[in-house]
Amino acid sequence: MLNINNLSFGYGKQQLFSNVNLQLDAGLHWLSGANGSGKSSLLRVLAGLDKAQLGSIEFDQHKVGSASYQKLVAISADAVAPLQDNTVLGVLQLVARCRGTAMDQLMLHAEAFSLGSLLQQQVAVLSLGQQKKLSLTLALATKPQLLLLDEPFNALDPDSLRYCCSQLQAAKEKGALVLIASHLSPESFELAVDQHLELKAGGHLSFSSL
Amino acid sequence: MGTYLLVRFELFWQQACNAFAPLHKFSFLFVMLAGHALLGLMAPLVLLGFQLFNPELGIVERWPYLQMLLVILFCWQGGVAWQQKPVAQQYFVESLAPSAKVASLSNKLMAAVNQLPFWFLTLPACAYLLLSGKTMACFDAIQLLLVLMALCLGFKARQTSWLALVAVFVLPAISLWSLPLLALMLLEWALQQKLHGQQLSAGSLFRYWLYWFIRQQQNKAMVLLIIFVQALWHYWLEQQLKPEAMLFVSAVFSWILALLCYAQQKLWQQHLLAQHYFWLALCTTKQWLVLKLLNVLPVVLALLLALSLFDAVSAVCTIALAVALSFWRQLKLLSVASCCFILLLVLN
């Protein structure tokens, strides 16, 4: 499904990873690595938010950045923050308009994440956990085929954590490719992870045993 | 694609409205005062237009007007940076784009919309200079376009160059005025590239503040505006006006200057507020107080300049107003103060 060939990326003179090659099929994939190894950057490059210096990315034969690719991808990350000067409802409506997602679908996830009573609140005044829930709501509701999550479980309360895990499991069963970047161990969660990847300095990817 | 572009425009508009939101807290009378201040600014601007386009003037005579235009341009460049969203929110907006091409196109479109008043101000000036039929005027127009291109295309961060600011004020009236200006802008750009990622050491609170001050585009724009307003004030004071008119002009410019100083201080206060608990955890009470007071430095410099240029009474008024505005939290009380001020003017 996801084909990454000779991918290189860096900021200025600092090369984060080079010549990364990876093929991933549908399922739950766990990506770990030390601070600064490039996990978050890799997710942003896969989401088409940052441009790779070299290499190619394809998902189901769709090239990264193309309209058909962007339709299939969704990302939830701290580095991709919903607009702070808008209300929660405003952000949900914005995503509904841009991604063509039904408002019911967005509200369903928002209610499950206990955001229902916060719809008129400004995003800026939400707590860290609430902002995380909003970000996850936006990513999950669009029902993507390629779901990219950067530290999705940070700051979540137990109920929200359970709901999040169940939704990721459901996405996997529906044939989506879920890539989770996290420092934590996948064994700590109720998730049937298919593959554990470790990103080391310089972009060396290794497969760890589960 | 259409929906996304519409959304981007709505977000731009919302951001522009938010930028002026603090003004809503001021009373109607205060807005009237701002209107008067604007009138005070408009007259010299119209004059600037007439004189800049005057084909009878030589380069030496036209230089002060070119200088004013360049300052306005640099101010605008800093103002554009003001409206940019933090990187994380920019990523969010781009993640909603239907494709990478549309995201890139909409970014360019928004940058162009941001720059519209900039072109509105400059292109007529260039066209008029080109059509004036005078060789020197055409020469100026080409140089102006050159500087504009460097500002809009060559500087991704829409930066206002400190060195260029210095150049505008210290360059002698030479024919090839754009060349040293461009050279200094490029030099600053190169220095910034070299220093990229190597943050200056924040070993002391003063150095920390200085680093913040230099890096913020808004600060450059604000300092330029303060200098610009002082230059306009100076121009008006040199006119042969009645004492009543002089009093009005002085009052209006005192207020503008004080408001600009206030806005300058607010930027630092906002920066401190964003990291309120970090600083509280890190600093002693004395250091926290010093941090809050540090931003008085540019205001003090601006006011020293005002003291050297204008009469003592005006300068003292400005100082009093700037200090009151900077440290007074209740904006409604300020409105009452402004009413009293207007009353005083009328009685005079």
PDB file of C-alpha atoms in Angstrom, chain B residues 33-183:
ATOM      1  CA  LEU B  33      -9.504  60.937  18.194  1.00  0.00           C
ATOM      2  CA  ALA B  34      -7.838  58.258  16.082  1.00  0.00           C
ATOM      3  CA  GLY B  35      -9.759  59.672  13.094  1.00  0.00           C
ATOM      4  CA  HIS B  36      -8.318  63.093  13.767  1.00  0.00           C
ATOM      5  CA  ALA B  37      -4.889  61.570  14.039  1.00  0.00           C
ATOM      6  CA  LEU B  38      -5.394  59.874  10.694  1.00  0.00           C
ATOM      7  CA  LEU B  39      -6.302  63.207   9.118  1.00  0.00           C
ATOM      8  CA  GLY B  40      -3.083  64.580  10.532  1.00  0.00           C
ATOM      9  CA  LEU B  41      -1.209  61.797   8.820  1.00  0.00           C
ATOM     10  CA  MET B  42      -3.091  61.986   5.536  1.00  0.00           C
ATOM     11  CA  ALA B  43      -2.156  65.544   4.665  1.00  0.00           C
ATOM     12  CA  PRO B  44       1.603  64.975   4.583  1.00  0.00           C
ATOM     13  CA  LEU B  45       1.010  61.710   2.719  1.00  0.00           C
ATOM     14  CA  VAL B  46      -0.858  63.546  -0.028  1.00  0.00           C
ATOM     15  CA  LEU B  47       1.959  66.050  -0.092  1.00  0.00           C
ATOM     16  CA  LEU B  48       4.391  63.168  -0.307  1.00  0.00           C
ATOM     17  CA  GLY B  49       2.574  61.987  -3.432  1.00  0.00           C
ATOM     18  CA  PHE B  50       2.644  65.418  -5.068  1.00  0.00           C
ATOM     19  CA  GLN B  51       6.274  66.056  -4.324  1.00  0.00           C
ATOM     20  CA  LEU B  52       7.463  62.588  -5.247  1.00  0.00           C
ATOM     21  CA  PHE B  53       5.790  62.885  -8.639  1.00  0.00           C
ATOM     22  CA  ASN B  54       6.902  66.423  -9.240  1.00  0.00           C
ATOM     23  CA  PRO B  55       9.044  66.245 -12.400  1.00  0.00           C
ATOM     24  CA  GLU B  56      10.514  69.659 -11.601  1.00  0.00           C
ATOM     25  CA  LEU B  57      12.359  68.285  -8.598  1.00  0.00           C
ATOM     26  CA  GLY B  58      15.833  66.876  -8.859  1.00  0.00           C
ATOM     27  CA  ILE B  59      16.997  63.729  -7.116  1.00  0.00           C
ATOM     28  CA  VAL B  60      18.367  65.645  -4.130  1.00  0.00           C
ATOM     29  CA  GLU B  61      15.052  67.409  -3.594  1.00  0.00           C
ATOM     30  CA  ARG B  62      13.040  64.231  -4.127  1.00  0.00           C
ATOM     31  CA  TRP B  63      15.149  62.130  -1.750  1.00  0.00           C
ATOM     32  CA  PRO B  64      13.241  62.994   1.494  1.00  0.00           C
ATOM     33  CA  TYR B  65       9.986  61.896  -0.190  1.00  0.00           C
ATOM     34  CA  LEU B  66      11.554  58.697  -1.482  1.00  0.00           C
ATOM     35  CA  GLN B  67      12.837  58.178   2.048  1.00  0.00           C
ATOM     36  CA  MET B  68       9.310  58.477   3.428  1.00  0.00           C
ATOM     37  CA  LEU B  69       7.948  56.048   0.846  1.00  0.00           C
ATOM     38  CA  LEU B  70      10.663  53.512   1.627  1.00  0.00           C
ATOM     39  CA  VAL B  71       9.933  53.750   5.342  1.00  0.00           C
ATOM     40  CA  ILE B  72       6.240  53.066   4.660  1.00  0.00           C
ATOM     41  CA  LEU B  73       7.219  50.038   2.555  1.00  0.00           C
ATOM     42  CA  PHE B  74       9.456  48.632   5.284  1.00  0.00           C
ATOM     43  CA  CYS B  75       6.702  49.225   7.843  1.00  0.00           C
ATOM     44  CA  TRP B  76       4.304  47.266   5.695  1.00  0.00           C
ATOM     45  CA  GLN B  77       6.761  44.397   5.338  1.00  0.00           C
ATOM     46  CA  GLY B  78       6.916  44.145   9.121  1.00  0.00           C
ATOM     47  CA  GLY B  79       3.137  44.382   9.285  1.00  0.00           C
ATOM     48  CA  VAL B  80       2.760  41.423   6.943  1.00  0.00           C
ATOM     49  CA  ALA B  81       4.874  39.289   9.260  1.00  0.00           C
ATOM     50  CA  TRP B  82       2.493  40.277  12.027  1.00  0.00           C
ATOM     51  CA  GLN B  83      -0.338  38.439  10.330  1.00  0.00           C
ATOM     52  CA  GLN B  84       1.486  35.166   9.864  1.00  0.00           C
ATOM     53  CA  LYS B  85       0.192  32.221  11.864  1.00  0.00           C
ATOM     54  CA  PRO B  86       2.442  30.023  14.010  1.00  0.00           C
ATOM     55  CA  VAL B  87       3.952  27.113  12.087  1.00  0.00           C
ATOM     56  CA  ALA B  88       1.775  24.459  13.769  1.00  0.00           C
ATOM     57  CA  GLN B  89      -1.442  26.247  12.785  1.00  0.00           C
ATOM     58  CA  GLN B  90      -0.104  26.841   9.283  1.00  0.00           C
ATOM     59  CA  TYR B  91       0.468  23.085   8.994  1.00  0.00           C
ATOM     60  CA  PHE B  92      -3.137  22.511  10.095  1.00  0.00           C
ATOM     61  CA  VAL B  93      -4.527  24.852   7.441  1.00  0.00           C
ATOM     62  CA  GLU B  94      -2.331  23.231   4.781  1.00  0.00           C
ATOM     63  CA  SER B  95      -3.403  19.742   5.899  1.00  0.00           C
ATOM     64  CA  LEU B  96      -6.970  20.659   4.871  1.00  0.00           C
ATOM     65  CA  ALA B  97      -5.945  21.465   1.295  1.00  0.00           C
ATOM     66  CA  PRO B  98      -7.211  19.090  -1.398  1.00  0.00           C
ATOM     67  CA  SER B  99      -3.698  18.783  -2.856  1.00  0.00           C
ATOM     68  CA  ALA B 100      -0.177  20.094  -2.340  1.00  0.00           C
ATOM     69  CA  LYS B 101      -0.528  22.299  -5.432  1.00  0.00           C
ATOM     70  CA  VAL B 102      -3.676  23.953  -4.100  1.00  0.00           C
ATOM     71  CA  ALA B 103      -1.991  24.480  -0.715  1.00  0.00           C
ATOM     72  CA  SER B 104       0.966  26.146  -2.401  1.00  0.00           C
ATOM     73  CA  LEU B 105      -1.292  28.225  -4.683  1.00  0.00           C
ATOM     74  CA  SER B 106      -3.451  29.399  -1.774  1.00  0.00           C
ATOM     75  CA  ASN B 107      -0.354  30.338   0.250  1.00  0.00           C
ATOM     76  CA  LYS B 108       0.841  32.481  -2.645  1.00  0.00           C
ATOM     77  CA  LEU B 109      -2.619  34.017  -3.096  1.00  0.00           C
ATOM     78  CA  MET B 110      -2.877  34.920   0.573  1.00  0.00           C
ATOM     79  CA  ALA B 111       0.602  36.444   0.478  1.00  0.00           C
ATOM     80  CA  ALA B 112      -0.542  38.523  -2.500  1.00  0.00           C
ATOM     81  CA  VAL B 113      -3.732  39.619  -0.689  1.00  0.00           C
ATOM     82  CA  ASN B 114      -1.570  40.516   2.292  1.00  0.00           C
ATOM     83  CA  GLN B 115       0.586  42.651   0.022  1.00  0.00           C
ATOM     84  CA  LEU B 116      -2.284  44.419  -1.770  1.00  0.00           C
ATOM     85  CA  PRO B 117      -2.076  47.744   0.110  1.00  0.00           C
ATOM     86  CA  PHE B 118       1.664  47.589  -0.457  1.00  0.00           C
ATOM     87  CA  TRP B 119       1.242  47.466  -4.242  1.00  0.00           C
ATOM     88  CA  PHE B 120      -1.607  49.966  -4.084  1.00  0.00           C
ATOM     89  CA  LEU B 121       0.794  52.447  -2.546  1.00  0.00           C
ATOM     90  CA  THR B 122       3.777  51.746  -4.725  1.00  0.00           C
ATOM     91  CA  LEU B 123       2.620  50.936  -8.227  1.00  0.00           C
ATOM     92  CA  PRO B 124       0.964  54.333  -8.873  1.00  0.00           C
ATOM     93  CA  ALA B 125       4.162  55.985  -7.637  1.00  0.00           C
ATOM     94  CA  CYS B 126       6.230  53.887 -10.021  1.00  0.00           C
ATOM     95  CA  ALA B 127       3.855  54.475 -12.945  1.00  0.00           C
ATOM     96  CA  TYR B 128       3.840  58.225 -12.363  1.00  0.00           C
ATOM     97  CA  LEU B 129       7.605  58.396 -12.085  1.00  0.00           C
ATOM     98  CA  LEU B 130       7.995  56.372 -15.274  1.00  0.00           C
ATOM     99  CA  LEU B 131       5.516  58.534 -17.191  1.00  0.00           C
ATOM    100  CA  SER B 132       6.881  61.857 -15.941  1.00  0.00           C
ATOM    101  CA  GLY B 133       9.263  61.987 -18.884  1.00  0.00           C
ATOM    102  CA  LYS B 134      12.200  63.021 -16.747  1.00  0.00           C
ATOM    103  CA  THR B 135      15.236  60.777 -16.880  1.00  0.00           C
ATOM    104  CA  MET B 136      15.934  60.979 -13.156  1.00  0.00           C
ATOM    105  CA  ALA B 137      12.313  60.131 -12.327  1.00  0.00           C
ATOM    106  CA  CYS B 138      12.410  57.028 -14.554  1.00  0.00           C
ATOM    107  CA  PHE B 139      15.649  56.090 -12.904  1.00  0.00           C
ATOM    108  CA  ASP B 140      14.017  56.392  -9.472  1.00  0.00           C
ATOM    109  CA  ALA B 141      11.031  54.328 -10.589  1.00  0.00           C
ATOM    110  CA  ILE B 142      13.274  51.490 -11.784  1.00  0.00           C
ATOM    111  CA  GLN B 143      15.207  51.562  -8.522  1.00  0.00           C
ATOM    112  CA  LEU B 144      11.991  51.557  -6.515  1.00  0.00           C
ATOM    113  CA  LEU B 145      10.784  48.493  -8.427  1.00  0.00           C
ATOM    114  CA  LEU B 146      14.128  46.822  -7.757  1.00  0.00           C
ATOM    115  CA  VAL B 147      13.793  47.354  -4.000  1.00  0.00           C
ATOM    116  CA  LEU B 148      10.177  46.169  -4.136  1.00  0.00           C
ATOM    117  CA  MET B 149      11.131  42.985  -5.937  1.00  0.00           C
ATOM    118  CA  ALA B 150      13.838  42.302  -3.376  1.00  0.00           C
ATOM    119  CA  LEU B 151      11.374  42.880  -0.542  1.00  0.00           C
ATOM    120  CA  CYS B 152       8.545  40.785  -1.955  1.00  0.00           C
ATOM    121  CA  LEU B 153      10.344  37.981  -3.737  1.00  0.00           C
ATOM    122  CA  GLY B 154      13.798  37.667  -2.251  1.00  0.00           C
ATOM    123  CA  PHE B 155      12.806  37.611   1.407  1.00  0.00           C
ATOM    124  CA  LYS B 156      10.651  34.651   2.245  1.00  0.00           C
ATOM    125  CA  ALA B 157      10.170  35.752   5.832  1.00  0.00           C
ATOM    126  CA  ARG B 158       8.936  39.145   4.612  1.00  0.00           C
ATOM    127  CA  GLN B 159      11.588  40.625   6.794  1.00  0.00           C
ATOM    128  CA  THR B 160      12.200  44.253   7.431  1.00  0.00           C
ATOM    129  CA  SER B 161      15.902  44.782   7.285  1.00  0.00           C
ATOM    130  CA  TRP B 162      17.486  46.700  10.176  1.00  0.00           C
ATOM    131  CA  LEU B 163      20.411  47.588   7.975  1.00  0.00           C
ATOM    132  CA  ALA B 164      18.100  48.838   5.235  1.00  0.00           C
ATOM    133  CA  LEU B 165      16.364  50.997   7.816  1.00  0.00           C
ATOM    134  CA  VAL B 166      19.689  52.543   8.754  1.00  0.00           C
ATOM    135  CA  ALA B 167      20.506  52.997   5.066  1.00  0.00           C
ATOM    136  CA  VAL B 168      17.258  54.866   4.401  1.00  0.00           C
ATOM    137  CA  PHE B 169      18.132  57.421   7.043  1.00  0.00           C
ATOM    138  CA  VAL B 170      21.859  57.777   6.538  1.00  0.00           C
ATOM    139  CA  LEU B 171      22.296  57.423   2.782  1.00  0.00           C
ATOM    140  CA  PRO B 172      23.279  60.662   1.115  1.00  0.00           C
ATOM    141  CA  ALA B 173      21.196  61.770  -1.828  1.00  0.00           C
ATOM    142  CA  ILE B 174      23.002  59.738  -4.424  1.00  0.00           C
ATOM    143  CA  SER B 175      21.635  58.674  -7.780  1.00  0.00           C
ATOM    144  CA  LEU B 176      22.147  54.947  -7.319  1.00  0.00           C
ATOM    145  CA  TRP B 177      20.473  54.880  -3.891  1.00  0.00           C
ATOM    146  CA  SER B 178      19.020  51.407  -4.393  1.00  0.00           C
ATOM    147  CA  LEU B 179      22.383  49.664  -4.681  1.00  0.00           C
ATOM    148  CA  PRO B 180      23.702  50.200  -1.135  1.00  0.00           C
ATOM    149  CA  LEU B 181      20.183  49.533   0.135  1.00  0.00           C
ATOM    150  CA  LEU B 182      19.989  46.198  -1.666  1.00  0.00           C
ATOM    151  CA  ALA B 183      23.539  45.305  -0.679  1.00  0.00           C
TER     152      ALA B 183
END
